[in-house]
mmCIF file of N, CA and C in Angstrom:
data_model
loop_
_atom_site.group_PDB
_atom_site.id
_atom_site.type_symbol
_atom_site.label_atom_id
_atom_site.label_comp_id
_atom_site.label_asym_id
_atom_site.label_seq_id
_atom_site.Cartn_x
_atom_site.Cartn_y
_atom_site.Cartn_z
ATOM 1 N N UNK Z 1 10.829 26.097 -17.915
ATOM 2 C CA UNK Z 1 10.746 24.723 -18.362
ATOM 3 C C UNK Z 1 9.307 24.248 -18.203
ATOM 4 N N UNK Z 2 8.724 23.793 -19.277
ATOM 5 C CA UNK Z 2 7.357 23.291 -19.234
ATOM 6 C C UNK Z 2 7.361 21.809 -18.868
ATOM 7 N N UNK Z 3 6.438 21.427 -18.007
ATOM 8 C CA UNK Z 3 6.331 20.022 -17.609
ATOM 9 C C UNK Z 3 5.580 19.239 -18.673
ATOM 10 N N UNK Z 4 6.046 18.044 -18.931
ATOM 11 C CA UNK Z 4 5.350 17.152 -19.844
ATOM 12 C C UNK Z 4 4.521 16.206 -18.979
ATOM 13 N N UNK Z 5 3.285 16.586 -18.712
ATOM 14 C CA UNK Z 5 2.411 15.853 -17.802
ATOM 15 C C UNK Z 5 2.212 14.410 -18.260
ATOM 16 N N UNK Z 6 2.007 14.211 -19.547
ATOM 17 C CA UNK Z 6 1.782 12.858 -20.053
ATOM 18 C C UNK Z 6 2.988 11.955 -19.783
ATOM 19 N N UNK Z 7 4.183 12.497 -19.933
ATOM 20 C CA UNK Z 7 5.402 11.708 -19.693
ATOM 21 C C UNK Z 7 5.550 11.378 -18.211
ATOM 22 N N UNK Z 8 5.230 12.342 -17.356
ATOM 23 C CA UNK Z 8 5.318 12.114 -15.918
ATOM 24 C C UNK Z 8 4.344 11.018 -15.501
ATOM 25 N N UNK Z 9 3.111 11.087 -15.996
ATOM 26 C CA UNK Z 9 2.113 10.062 -15.669
ATOM 27 C C UNK Z 9 2.573 8.697 -16.180
ATOM 28 N N UNK Z 10 3.120 8.650 -17.387
ATOM 29 C CA UNK Z 10 3.606 7.383 -17.937
ATOM 30 C C UNK Z 10 4.741 6.820 -17.088
ATOM 31 N N UNK Z 11 5.638 7.673 -16.631
ATOM 32 C CA UNK Z 11 6.739 7.227 -15.766
ATOM 33 C C UNK Z 11 6.212 6.691 -14.443
ATOM 34 N N UNK Z 12 5.209 7.361 -13.876
ATOM 35 C CA UNK Z 12 4.638 6.914 -12.613
ATOM 36 C C UNK Z 12 3.955 5.557 -12.751
ATOM 37 N N UNK Z 13 3.298 5.331 -13.882
ATOM 38 C CA UNK Z 13 2.622 4.048 -14.106
ATOM 39 C C UNK Z 13 3.619 2.895 -14.157
ATOM 40 N N UNK Z 14 4.817 3.162 -14.637
ATOM 41 C CA UNK Z 14 5.836 2.120 -14.775
ATOM 42 C C UNK Z 14 6.659 1.924 -13.508
ATOM 43 N N UNK Z 15 6.480 2.790 -12.508
ATOM 44 C CA UNK Z 15 7.271 2.732 -11.286
ATOM 45 C C UNK Z 15 6.745 1.676 -10.329
ATOM 46 N N UNK Z 16 7.657 1.176 -9.497
ATOM 47 C CA UNK Z 16 7.257 0.229 -8.460
ATOM 48 C C UNK Z 16 6.754 1.001 -7.251
ATOM 49 N N UNK Z 17 6.124 0.291 -6.340
ATOM 50 C CA UNK Z 17 5.613 0.928 -5.122
ATOM 51 C C UNK Z 17 6.760 1.509 -4.311
ATOM 52 N N UNK Z 18 7.850 0.796 -4.243
ATOM 53 C CA UNK Z 18 8.996 1.297 -3.480
ATOM 54 C C UNK Z 18 9.564 2.572 -4.100
ATOM 55 N N UNK Z 19 9.619 2.629 -5.423
ATOM 56 C CA UNK Z 19 10.107 3.830 -6.098
ATOM 57 C C UNK Z 19 9.168 5.012 -5.843
ATOM 58 N N UNK Z 20 7.863 4.741 -5.877
ATOM 59 C CA UNK Z 20 6.895 5.805 -5.613
ATOM 60 C C UNK Z 20 6.982 6.275 -4.168
ATOM 61 N N UNK Z 21 7.221 5.351 -3.252
ATOM 62 C CA UNK Z 21 7.383 5.704 -1.844
ATOM 63 C C UNK Z 21 8.607 6.609 -1.673
ATOM 64 N N UNK Z 22 9.708 6.276 -2.329
ATOM 65 C CA UNK Z 22 10.915 7.107 -2.269
ATOM 66 C C UNK Z 22 10.644 8.491 -2.853
ATOM 67 N N UNK Z 23 9.865 8.553 -3.933
ATOM 68 C CA UNK Z 23 9.517 9.839 -4.553
ATOM 69 C C UNK Z 23 8.725 10.705 -3.586
ATOM 70 N N UNK Z 24 7.733 10.113 -2.922
ATOM 71 C CA UNK Z 24 6.922 10.867 -1.972
ATOM 72 C C UNK Z 24 7.794 11.409 -0.846
ATOM 73 N N UNK Z 25 8.684 10.569 -0.316
ATOM 74 C CA UNK Z 25 9.566 11.014 0.762
ATOM 75 C C UNK Z 25 10.459 12.165 0.299
ATOM 76 N N UNK Z 26 10.981 12.063 -0.919
ATOM 77 C CA UNK Z 26 11.854 13.113 -1.437
ATOM 78 C C UNK Z 26 11.089 14.424 -1.605
ATOM 79 N N UNK Z 27 9.849 14.351 -2.082
ATOM 80 C CA UNK Z 27 9.036 15.560 -2.251
ATOM 81 C C UNK Z 27 8.712 16.165 -0.889
ATOM 82 N N UNK Z 28 8.384 15.312 0.081
ATOM 83 C CA UNK Z 28 8.091 15.809 1.427
ATOM 84 C C UNK Z 28 9.289 16.546 2.010
ATOM 85 N N UNK Z 29 10.482 15.976 1.857
ATOM 86 C CA UNK Z 29 11.687 16.590 2.394
ATOM 87 C C UNK Z 29 12.046 17.881 1.655
ATOM 88 N N UNK Z 30 11.952 17.865 0.334
ATOM 89 C CA UNK Z 30 12.348 19.012 -0.474
ATOM 90 C C UNK Z 30 11.453 20.220 -0.248
ATOM 91 N N UNK Z 31 10.138 19.990 -0.161
ATOM 92 C CA UNK Z 31 9.191 21.100 -0.095
ATOM 93 C C UNK Z 31 8.578 21.297 1.289
ATOM 94 N N UNK Z 32 8.968 20.469 2.254
ATOM 95 C CA UNK Z 32 8.465 20.630 3.613
ATOM 96 C C UNK Z 32 6.975 20.383 3.741
ATOM 97 N N UNK Z 33 6.457 19.434 2.985
ATOM 98 C CA UNK Z 33 5.034 19.101 3.036
ATOM 99 C C UNK Z 33 4.877 17.661 3.500
ATOM 100 N N UNK Z 34 3.631 17.254 3.727
ATOM 101 C CA UNK Z 34 3.367 15.874 4.098
ATOM 102 C C UNK Z 34 2.257 15.325 3.213
ATOM 103 N N UNK Z 35 2.333 14.024 2.921
ATOM 104 C CA UNK Z 35 1.334 13.379 2.076
ATOM 105 C C UNK Z 35 0.231 12.755 2.913
ATOM 106 N N UNK Z 36 0.234 12.988 4.227
ATOM 107 C CA UNK Z 36 -0.784 12.426 5.105
ATOM 108 C C UNK Z 36 -2.127 13.084 4.830
ATOM 109 N N UNK Z 37 -3.181 12.290 4.920
ATOM 110 C CA UNK Z 37 -4.525 12.821 4.715
ATOM 111 C C UNK Z 37 -4.921 13.679 5.902
ATOM 112 N N UNK Z 38 -5.644 14.766 5.669
ATOM 113 C CA UNK Z 38 -6.068 15.610 6.788
ATOM 114 C C UNK Z 38 -7.061 14.864 7.673
ATOM 115 N N UNK Z 39 -7.020 15.159 8.958
ATOM 116 C CA UNK Z 39 -7.909 14.509 9.913
ATOM 117 C C UNK Z 39 -9.238 15.245 9.921
ATOM 118 N N UNK Z 40 -10.348 14.508 9.763
ATOM 119 C CA UNK Z 40 -11.673 15.115 9.766
ATOM 120 C C UNK Z 40 -12.133 15.352 11.195
ATOM 121 N N UNK Z 41 -13.106 16.203 11.364
ATOM 122 C CA UNK Z 41 -13.676 16.465 12.685
ATOM 123 C C UNK Z 41 -14.291 15.183 13.229
ATOM 124 N N UNK Z 42 -14.315 15.032 14.541
ATOM 125 C CA UNK Z 42 -14.788 13.795 15.172
ATOM 126 C C UNK Z 42 -16.222 13.476 14.789
ATOM 127 N N UNK Z 43 -17.095 14.434 14.738
ATOM 128 C CA UNK Z 43 -18.498 14.189 14.391
ATOM 129 C C UNK Z 43 -18.647 13.696 12.967
ATOM 130 N N UNK Z 44 -17.902 14.252 12.043
ATOM 131 C CA UNK Z 44 -17.985 13.834 10.648
ATOM 132 C C UNK Z 44 -17.368 12.459 10.453
ATOM 133 N N UNK Z 45 -16.377 12.114 11.242
ATOM 134 C CA UNK Z 45 -15.715 10.823 11.121
ATOM 135 C C UNK Z 45 -16.620 9.666 11.490
ATOM 136 N N UNK Z 46 -17.538 9.869 12.440
ATOM 137 C CA UNK Z 46 -18.438 8.806 12.854
ATOM 138 C C UNK Z 46 -19.383 8.399 11.737
ATOM 139 N N UNK Z 47 -19.933 9.365 11.017
ATOM 140 C CA UNK Z 47 -20.861 9.028 9.939
ATOM 141 C C UNK Z 47 -20.118 8.414 8.758
ATOM 142 N N UNK Z 48 -18.898 8.830 8.523
ATOM 143 C CA UNK Z 48 -18.119 8.271 7.419
ATOM 144 C C UNK Z 48 -17.756 6.825 7.704
ATOM 145 N N UNK Z 49 -17.480 6.497 8.956
ATOM 146 C CA UNK Z 49 -17.116 5.129 9.306
ATOM 147 C C UNK Z 49 -18.286 4.186 9.100
ATOM 148 N N UNK Z 50 -19.485 4.645 9.319
ATOM 149 C CA UNK Z 50 -20.661 3.808 9.152
ATOM 150 C C UNK Z 50 -20.916 3.508 7.681
ATOM 151 N N UNK Z 51 -20.476 4.368 6.789
ATOM 152 C CA UNK Z 51 -20.734 4.222 5.369
ATOM 153 C C UNK Z 51 -19.513 3.745 4.593
ATOM 154 N N UNK Z 52 -18.525 3.224 5.265
ATOM 155 C CA UNK Z 52 -17.277 2.857 4.600
ATOM 156 C C UNK Z 52 -17.514 1.754 3.572
ATOM 157 N N UNK Z 53 -17.071 2.005 2.338
ATOM 158 C CA UNK Z 53 -17.221 1.022 1.266
ATOM 159 C C UNK Z 53 -15.864 0.580 0.725
ATOM 160 N N UNK Z 54 -14.826 1.325 1.034
ATOM 161 C CA UNK Z 54 -13.492 0.978 0.559
ATOM 162 C C UNK Z 54 -12.591 0.728 1.756
ATOM 163 N N UNK Z 55 -11.790 -0.323 1.666
ATOM 164 C CA UNK Z 55 -10.969 -0.740 2.787
ATOM 165 C C UNK Z 55 -9.512 -0.849 2.375
ATOM 166 N N UNK Z 56 -8.630 -0.756 3.369
ATOM 167 C CA UNK Z 56 -7.197 -0.916 3.172
ATOM 168 C C UNK Z 56 -6.738 -2.107 3.987
ATOM 169 N N UNK Z 57 -5.970 -2.994 3.352
ATOM 170 C CA UNK Z 57 -5.404 -4.140 4.055
ATOM 171 C C UNK Z 57 -3.967 -3.792 4.387
ATOM 172 N N UNK Z 58 -3.657 -3.794 5.696
ATOM 173 C CA UNK Z 58 -2.326 -3.421 6.166
ATOM 174 C C UNK Z 58 -1.645 -4.614 6.823
ATOM 175 N N UNK Z 59 -0.451 -4.897 6.356
ATOM 176 C CA UNK Z 59 0.377 -5.940 6.960
ATOM 177 C C UNK Z 59 1.035 -5.344 8.191
ATOM 178 N N UNK Z 60 0.748 -5.913 9.373
ATOM 179 C CA UNK Z 60 1.330 -5.378 10.597
ATOM 180 C C UNK Z 60 2.596 -6.130 10.991
ATOM 181 N N UNK Z 61 2.672 -7.417 10.616
ATOM 182 C CA UNK Z 61 3.856 -8.208 10.936
ATOM 183 C C UNK Z 61 3.915 -9.412 10.010
ATOM 184 N N UNK Z 62 5.126 -9.801 9.625
ATOM 185 C CA UNK Z 62 5.295 -10.954 8.746
ATOM 186 C C UNK Z 62 5.220 -12.264 9.511
ATOM 187 N N UNK Z 63 5.411 -12.217 10.811
ATOM 188 C CA UNK Z 63 5.362 -13.447 11.596
ATOM 189 C C UNK Z 63 6.596 -14.310 11.371
ATOM 190 N N UNK Z 64 6.467 -15.595 11.650
ATOM 191 C CA UNK Z 64 7.593 -16.514 11.546
ATOM 192 C C UNK Z 64 7.839 -16.993 10.121
ATOM 193 N N UNK Z 65 6.815 -16.969 9.273
ATOM 194 C CA UNK Z 65 6.916 -17.509 7.915
ATOM 195 C C UNK Z 65 7.053 -16.389 6.897
ATOM 196 N N UNK Z 66 8.146 -15.666 6.978
ATOM 197 C CA UNK Z 66 8.352 -14.490 6.132
ATOM 198 C C UNK Z 66 8.309 -14.838 4.640
ATOM 199 N N UNK Z 67 8.892 -15.945 4.259
ATOM 200 C CA UNK Z 67 8.930 -16.324 2.838
ATOM 201 C C UNK Z 67 7.518 -16.595 2.320
ATOM 202 N N UNK Z 68 6.693 -17.281 3.106
ATOM 203 C CA UNK Z 68 5.311 -17.549 2.706
ATOM 204 C C UNK Z 68 4.528 -16.247 2.582
ATOM 205 N N UNK Z 69 4.787 -15.326 3.471
ATOM 206 C CA UNK Z 69 4.094 -14.032 3.433
ATOM 207 C C UNK Z 69 4.509 -13.252 2.186
ATOM 208 N N UNK Z 70 5.793 -13.274 1.854
ATOM 209 C CA UNK Z 70 6.259 -12.598 0.640
ATOM 210 C C UNK Z 70 5.577 -13.191 -0.586
ATOM 211 N N UNK Z 71 5.466 -14.513 -0.637
ATOM 212 C CA UNK Z 71 4.784 -15.171 -1.763
ATOM 213 C C UNK Z 71 3.320 -14.751 -1.826
ATOM 214 N N UNK Z 72 2.656 -14.683 -0.679
ATOM 215 C CA UNK Z 72 1.249 -14.280 -0.646
ATOM 216 C C UNK Z 72 1.088 -12.829 -1.105
ATOM 217 N N UNK Z 73 2.006 -11.961 -0.700
ATOM 218 C CA UNK Z 73 1.955 -10.555 -1.122
ATOM 219 C C UNK Z 73 2.169 -10.452 -2.626
ATOM 220 N N UNK Z 74 3.099 -11.234 -3.142
ATOM 221 C CA UNK Z 74 3.344 -11.220 -4.594
ATOM 222 C C UNK Z 74 2.111 -11.654 -5.367
ATOM 223 N N UNK Z 75 1.452 -12.726 -4.897
ATOM 224 C CA UNK Z 75 0.249 -13.213 -5.569
ATOM 225 C C UNK Z 75 -0.872 -12.177 -5.528
ATOM 226 N N UNK Z 76 -1.017 -11.514 -4.405
ATOM 227 C CA UNK Z 76 -2.114 -10.564 -4.233
ATOM 228 C C UNK Z 76 -1.899 -9.267 -5.000
ATOM 229 N N UNK Z 77 -0.641 -8.838 -5.116
ATOM 230 C CA UNK Z 77 -0.370 -7.520 -5.701
ATOM 231 C C UNK Z 77 0.222 -7.563 -7.099
ATOM 232 N N UNK Z 78 0.832 -8.685 -7.469
ATOM 233 C CA UNK Z 78 1.497 -8.757 -8.760
ATOM 234 C C UNK Z 78 2.869 -8.105 -8.756
ATOM 235 N N UNK Z 79 3.378 -7.785 -7.574
ATOM 236 C CA UNK Z 79 4.701 -7.165 -7.462
ATOM 237 C C UNK Z 79 5.799 -8.187 -7.718
ATOM 238 N N UNK Z 80 6.974 -7.685 -8.008
ATOM 239 C CA UNK Z 80 8.138 -8.533 -8.149
ATOM 240 C C UNK Z 80 8.647 -8.953 -6.779
ATOM 241 N N UNK Z 81 9.586 -9.856 -6.768
ATOM 242 C CA UNK Z 81 10.117 -10.387 -5.515
ATOM 243 C C UNK Z 81 10.719 -9.283 -4.642
ATOM 244 N N UNK Z 82 11.515 -8.415 -5.241
ATOM 245 C CA UNK Z 82 12.191 -7.358 -4.478
ATOM 246 C C UNK Z 82 11.182 -6.392 -3.859
ATOM 247 N N UNK Z 83 10.166 -5.999 -4.639
ATOM 248 C CA UNK Z 83 9.168 -5.059 -4.148
ATOM 249 C C UNK Z 83 8.325 -5.686 -3.040
ATOM 250 N N UNK Z 84 7.929 -6.953 -3.229
ATOM 251 C CA UNK Z 84 7.130 -7.648 -2.216
ATOM 252 C C UNK Z 84 7.938 -7.812 -0.929
ATOM 253 N N UNK Z 85 9.209 -8.157 -1.061
ATOM 254 C CA UNK Z 85 10.068 -8.304 0.116
ATOM 255 C C UNK Z 85 10.203 -6.963 0.822
ATOM 256 N N UNK Z 86 10.322 -5.882 0.064
ATOM 257 C CA UNK Z 86 10.416 -4.561 0.650
ATOM 258 C C UNK Z 86 9.168 -4.192 1.440
ATOM 259 N N UNK Z 87 8.005 -4.543 0.917
ATOM 260 C CA UNK Z 87 6.762 -4.284 1.640
ATOM 261 C C UNK Z 87 6.707 -5.081 2.942
ATOM 262 N N UNK Z 88 7.057 -6.359 2.856
ATOM 263 C CA UNK Z 88 7.012 -7.220 4.042
ATOM 264 C C UNK Z 88 8.038 -6.754 5.068
ATOM 265 N N UNK Z 89 9.234 -6.414 4.623
ATOM 266 C CA UNK Z 89 10.272 -5.937 5.541
ATOM 267 C C UNK Z 89 9.892 -4.593 6.165
ATOM 268 N N UNK Z 90 9.120 -3.801 5.452
ATOM 269 C CA UNK Z 90 8.747 -2.474 5.920
ATOM 270 C C UNK Z 90 7.464 -2.445 6.739
ATOM 271 N N UNK Z 91 6.990 -3.606 7.175
ATOM 272 C CA UNK Z 91 5.734 -3.673 7.932
ATOM 273 C C UNK Z 91 5.835 -2.798 9.173
ATOM 274 N N UNK Z 92 4.817 -2.075 9.532
ATOM 275 C CA UNK Z 92 3.479 -2.093 8.952
ATOM 276 C C UNK Z 92 3.433 -1.333 7.622
ATOM 277 N N UNK Z 93 2.756 -1.939 6.661
ATOM 278 C CA UNK Z 93 2.654 -1.353 5.332
ATOM 279 C C UNK Z 93 1.326 -1.744 4.697
ATOM 280 N N UNK Z 94 0.747 -0.830 3.940
ATOM 281 C CA UNK Z 94 -0.499 -1.111 3.228
ATOM 282 C C UNK Z 94 -0.200 -2.024 2.047
ATOM 283 N N UNK Z 95 -0.924 -3.125 1.959
ATOM 284 C CA UNK Z 95 -0.746 -4.063 0.861
ATOM 285 C C UNK Z 95 -1.643 -3.667 -0.305
ATOM 286 N N UNK Z 96 -2.922 -3.446 -0.018
ATOM 287 C CA UNK Z 96 -3.864 -2.967 -1.039
ATOM 288 C C UNK Z 96 -4.757 -1.926 -0.396
ATOM 289 N N UNK Z 97 -5.092 -0.898 -1.174
ATOM 290 C CA UNK Z 97 -5.923 0.187 -0.684
ATOM 291 C C UNK Z 97 -7.164 0.322 -1.552
ATOM 292 N N UNK Z 98 -8.218 0.857 -0.952
ATOM 293 C CA UNK Z 98 -9.463 1.164 -1.658
ATOM 294 C C UNK Z 98 -10.052 -0.052 -2.361
ATOM 295 N N UNK Z 99 -10.177 -1.149 -1.619
ATOM 296 C CA UNK Z 99 -10.776 -2.355 -2.178
ATOM 297 C C UNK Z 99 -12.059 -2.661 -1.420
ATOM 298 N N UNK Z 100 -12.904 -3.506 -2.013
ATOM 299 C CA UNK Z 100 -14.178 -3.843 -1.388
ATOM 300 C C UNK Z 100 -13.958 -4.662 -0.122
ATOM 301 N N UNK Z 101 -15.008 -4.722 0.693
ATOM 302 C CA UNK Z 101 -14.920 -5.456 1.956
ATOM 303 C C UNK Z 101 -14.643 -6.937 1.699
ATOM 304 N N UNK Z 102 -15.286 -7.505 0.679
ATOM 305 C CA UNK Z 102 -15.095 -8.918 0.366
ATOM 306 C C UNK Z 102 -13.649 -9.195 -0.059
ATOM 307 N N UNK Z 103 -13.101 -8.329 -0.921
ATOM 308 C CA UNK Z 103 -11.714 -8.493 -1.362
ATOM 309 C C UNK Z 103 -10.745 -8.319 -0.197
ATOM 310 N N UNK Z 104 -11.048 -7.363 0.685
ATOM 311 C CA UNK Z 104 -10.186 -7.115 1.839
ATOM 312 C C UNK Z 104 -10.174 -8.320 2.770
ATOM 313 N N UNK Z 105 -11.338 -8.905 3.008
ATOM 314 C CA UNK Z 105 -11.413 -10.075 3.888
ATOM 315 C C UNK Z 105 -10.700 -11.279 3.265
ATOM 316 N N UNK Z 106 -10.854 -11.462 1.946
ATOM 317 C CA UNK Z 106 -10.184 -12.572 1.270
ATOM 318 C C UNK Z 106 -8.668 -12.421 1.342
ATOM 319 N N UNK Z 107 -8.183 -11.188 1.134
ATOM 320 C CA UNK Z 107 -6.746 -10.930 1.204
ATOM 321 C C UNK Z 107 -6.241 -11.132 2.627
ATOM 322 N N UNK Z 108 -7.016 -10.676 3.593
ATOM 323 C CA UNK Z 108 -6.635 -10.853 4.991
ATOM 324 C C UNK Z 108 -6.499 -12.343 5.321
ATOM 325 N N UNK Z 109 -7.471 -13.147 4.896
ATOM 326 C CA UNK Z 109 -7.426 -14.584 5.158
ATOM 327 C C UNK Z 109 -6.204 -15.227 4.503
ATOM 328 N N UNK Z 110 -5.902 -14.832 3.264
ATOM 329 C CA UNK Z 110 -4.757 -15.408 2.556
ATOM 330 C C UNK Z 110 -3.445 -15.066 3.258
ATOM 331 N N UNK Z 111 -3.304 -13.829 3.691
ATOM 332 C CA UNK Z 111 -2.073 -13.417 4.367
ATOM 333 C C UNK Z 111 -1.956 -14.066 5.750
ATOM 334 N N UNK Z 112 -3.076 -14.161 6.461
ATOM 335 C CA UNK Z 112 -3.035 -14.815 7.768
ATOM 336 C C UNK Z 112 -2.734 -16.299 7.633
ATOM 337 N N UNK Z 113 -3.219 -16.922 6.563
ATOM 338 C CA UNK Z 113 -2.918 -18.338 6.319
ATOM 339 C C UNK Z 113 -1.420 -18.538 6.081
ATOM 340 N N UNK Z 114 -0.776 -17.516 5.536
ATOM 341 C CA UNK Z 114 0.674 -17.578 5.302
ATOM 342 C C UNK Z 114 1.467 -17.278 6.565
ATOM 343 N N UNK Z 115 0.779 -16.817 7.620
ATOM 344 C CA UNK Z 115 1.466 -16.566 8.892
ATOM 345 C C UNK Z 115 1.631 -15.102 9.250
ATOM 346 N N UNK Z 116 1.011 -14.202 8.496
ATOM 347 C CA UNK Z 116 1.171 -12.774 8.747
ATOM 348 C C UNK Z 116 0.121 -12.264 9.715
ATOM 349 N N UNK Z 117 0.413 -11.128 10.330
ATOM 350 C CA UNK Z 117 -0.574 -10.397 11.110
ATOM 351 C C UNK Z 117 -1.083 -9.274 10.218
ATOM 352 N N UNK Z 118 -2.406 -9.195 10.072
ATOM 353 C CA UNK Z 118 -3.007 -8.269 9.115
ATOM 354 C C UNK Z 118 -4.123 -7.484 9.797
ATOM 355 N N UNK Z 119 -4.299 -6.241 9.346
ATOM 356 C CA UNK Z 119 -5.358 -5.387 9.863
ATOM 357 C C UNK Z 119 -6.097 -4.800 8.675
ATOM 358 N N UNK Z 120 -7.424 -4.815 8.739
ATOM 359 C CA UNK Z 120 -8.251 -4.197 7.693
ATOM 360 C C UNK Z 120 -8.770 -2.877 8.245
ATOM 361 N N UNK Z 121 -8.534 -1.818 7.501
ATOM 362 C CA UNK Z 121 -8.956 -0.480 7.942
ATOM 363 C C UNK Z 121 -9.968 0.068 6.972
#
């Protein structure tokens, strides 16, 4: 059976984050692999940290105002209500990855204003 790469890519583009997360978990279980990034040597990690240009905003806790946090996540990501709620319920979870420092700080401020605990990595 030949794979239709274009169709697979098109299907992935239309998938939600939660669906993609389920796909990754299923692949990990089926093939006994992990999607975790390999850990670099300690010496190489120090120089990479000094030159970091892309950041990840991670929601660590929704806090007391869960509904406000869900709304803030929806505004920031463009996700639907169900997907945004799934991200907030699944905290800690990455909200946005590989964004500039300015965008990461703005997103962090918006989520913290809604009552969430956020970490920029």
